[in-house]
Short mmCIF file of C-alpha atoms in Angstrom, two decimals:
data_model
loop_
_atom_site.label_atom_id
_atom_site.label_comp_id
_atom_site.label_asym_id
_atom_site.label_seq_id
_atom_site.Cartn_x
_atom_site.Cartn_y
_atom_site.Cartn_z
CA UNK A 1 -3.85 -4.71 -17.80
CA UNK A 2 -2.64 -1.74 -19.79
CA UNK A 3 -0.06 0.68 -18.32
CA UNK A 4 -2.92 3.19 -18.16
CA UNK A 5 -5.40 1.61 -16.43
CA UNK A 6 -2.41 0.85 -13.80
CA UNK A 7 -1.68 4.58 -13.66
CA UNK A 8 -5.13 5.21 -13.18
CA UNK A 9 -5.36 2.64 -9.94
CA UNK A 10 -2.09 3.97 -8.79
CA UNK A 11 -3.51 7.13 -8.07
CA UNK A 12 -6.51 6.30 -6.77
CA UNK A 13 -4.78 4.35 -4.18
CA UNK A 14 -2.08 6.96 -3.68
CA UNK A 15 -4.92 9.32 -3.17
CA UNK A 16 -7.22 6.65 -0.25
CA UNK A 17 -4.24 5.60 1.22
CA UNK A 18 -5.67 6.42 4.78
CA UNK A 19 -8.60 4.39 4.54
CA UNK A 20 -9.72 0.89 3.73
CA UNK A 21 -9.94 0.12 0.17
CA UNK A 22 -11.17 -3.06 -1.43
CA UNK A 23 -10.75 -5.29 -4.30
CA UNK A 24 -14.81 -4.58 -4.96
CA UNK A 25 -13.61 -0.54 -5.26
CA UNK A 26 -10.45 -1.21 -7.46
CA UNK A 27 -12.63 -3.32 -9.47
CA UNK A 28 -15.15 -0.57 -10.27
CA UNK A 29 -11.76 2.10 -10.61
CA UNK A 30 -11.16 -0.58 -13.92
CA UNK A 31 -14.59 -0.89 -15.01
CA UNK A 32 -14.75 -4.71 -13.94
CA UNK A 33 -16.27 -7.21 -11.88
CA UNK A 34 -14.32 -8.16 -9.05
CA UNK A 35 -13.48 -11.53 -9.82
CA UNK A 36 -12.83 -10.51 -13.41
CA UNK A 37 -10.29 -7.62 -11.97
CA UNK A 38 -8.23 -9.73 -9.80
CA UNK A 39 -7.48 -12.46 -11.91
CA UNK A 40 -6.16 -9.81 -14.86
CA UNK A 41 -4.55 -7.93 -12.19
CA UNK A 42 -2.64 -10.57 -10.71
CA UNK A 43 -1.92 -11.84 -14.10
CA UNK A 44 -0.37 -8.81 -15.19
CA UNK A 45 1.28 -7.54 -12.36
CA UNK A 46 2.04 -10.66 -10.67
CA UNK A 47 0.65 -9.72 -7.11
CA UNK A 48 -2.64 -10.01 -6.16
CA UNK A 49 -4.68 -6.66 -6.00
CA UNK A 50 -4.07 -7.13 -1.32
CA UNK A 51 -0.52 -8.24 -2.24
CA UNK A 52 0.12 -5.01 -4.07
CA UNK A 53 -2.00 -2.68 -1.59
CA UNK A 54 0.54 -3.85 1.37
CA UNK A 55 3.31 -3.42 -1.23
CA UNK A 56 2.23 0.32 -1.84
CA UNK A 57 1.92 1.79 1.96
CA UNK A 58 4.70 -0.08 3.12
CA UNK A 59 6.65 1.49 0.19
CA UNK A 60 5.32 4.64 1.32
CA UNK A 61 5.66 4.04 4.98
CA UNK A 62 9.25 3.79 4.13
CA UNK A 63 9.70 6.66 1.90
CA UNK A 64 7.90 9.15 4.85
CA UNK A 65 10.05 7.06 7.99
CA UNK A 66 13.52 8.19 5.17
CA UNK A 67 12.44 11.69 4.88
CA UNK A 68 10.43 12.71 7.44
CA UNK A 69 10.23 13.86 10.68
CA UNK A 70 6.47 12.59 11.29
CA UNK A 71 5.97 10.08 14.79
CA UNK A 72 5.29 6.70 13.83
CA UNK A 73 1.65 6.55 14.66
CA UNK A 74 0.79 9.25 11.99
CA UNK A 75 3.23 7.48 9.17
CA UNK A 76 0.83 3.78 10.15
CA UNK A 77 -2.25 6.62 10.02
CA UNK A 78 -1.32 8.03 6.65
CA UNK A 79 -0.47 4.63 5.04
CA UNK A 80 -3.44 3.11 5.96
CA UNK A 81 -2.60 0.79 8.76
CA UNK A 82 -4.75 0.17 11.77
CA UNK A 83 -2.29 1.13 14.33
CA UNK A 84 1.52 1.74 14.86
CA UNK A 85 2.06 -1.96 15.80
CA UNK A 86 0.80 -3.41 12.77
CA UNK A 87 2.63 -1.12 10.46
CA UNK A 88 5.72 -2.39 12.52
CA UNK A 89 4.52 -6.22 12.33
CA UNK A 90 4.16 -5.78 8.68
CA UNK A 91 7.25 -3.66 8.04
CA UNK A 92 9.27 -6.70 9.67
CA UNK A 93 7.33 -9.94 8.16
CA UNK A 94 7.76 -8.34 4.58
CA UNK A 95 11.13 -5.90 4.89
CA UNK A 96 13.09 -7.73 7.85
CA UNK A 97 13.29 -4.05 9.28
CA UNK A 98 11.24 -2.12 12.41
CA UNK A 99 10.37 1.50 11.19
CA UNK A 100 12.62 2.24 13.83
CA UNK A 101 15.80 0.64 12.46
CA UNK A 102 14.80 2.17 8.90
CA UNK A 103 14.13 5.44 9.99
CA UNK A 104 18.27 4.90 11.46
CA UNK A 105 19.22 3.76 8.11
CA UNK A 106 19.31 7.45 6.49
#
């Protein structure tokens, strides 16, 4: 997958990060079927296409609980998580940290 075409599907997750967004739309960001994206994408970036999704808004879930003021439920809003519990479930399973003990960390 060219450095571009990442670019390009970095932003357009940066920019949906609220909402839902599937393989099927990522696919059609590249110009390829679905199956045919997520075996190049994991191939190249060595996550699959979900894998990297969680990676990105809990990255940014982190970044806004560092430098931010915002309550918890609008950070799991913003990032795309259903509720403030699962960003918290997730942020613990892959970080080993609550938002609350990272928010502390500043």
């Amino acid at each position: 997958m060219a450095a571009v075409s990442l670019k390009k599907k970095d932003a357009y997750i940066v920019e949906h990060l609220a909402r839902r967004i599937t393989v099927i739309e990522l696919a059609q960001v590249a110009c390829l079927s679905p199956s045919h994206f997520h075996a190049q994408f994991k191939d190249s970036v060595g996550l699959t296409p979900h894998q990297y999704l969680l990676k990105t808004r809990l990255d940014h879930a982190a970044r806004l609980l560092r430098e931010s003021p915002l309550p918890l439920v609008r950070i799991a809003e913003e990032c795309g998580f259903s509720s403030q519990s699962a960003l918290t479930t997730a942020m613990r399973r892959y970080l080993g940290l609550t938002p609350k003990r990272l928010r502390g960390l500043q």
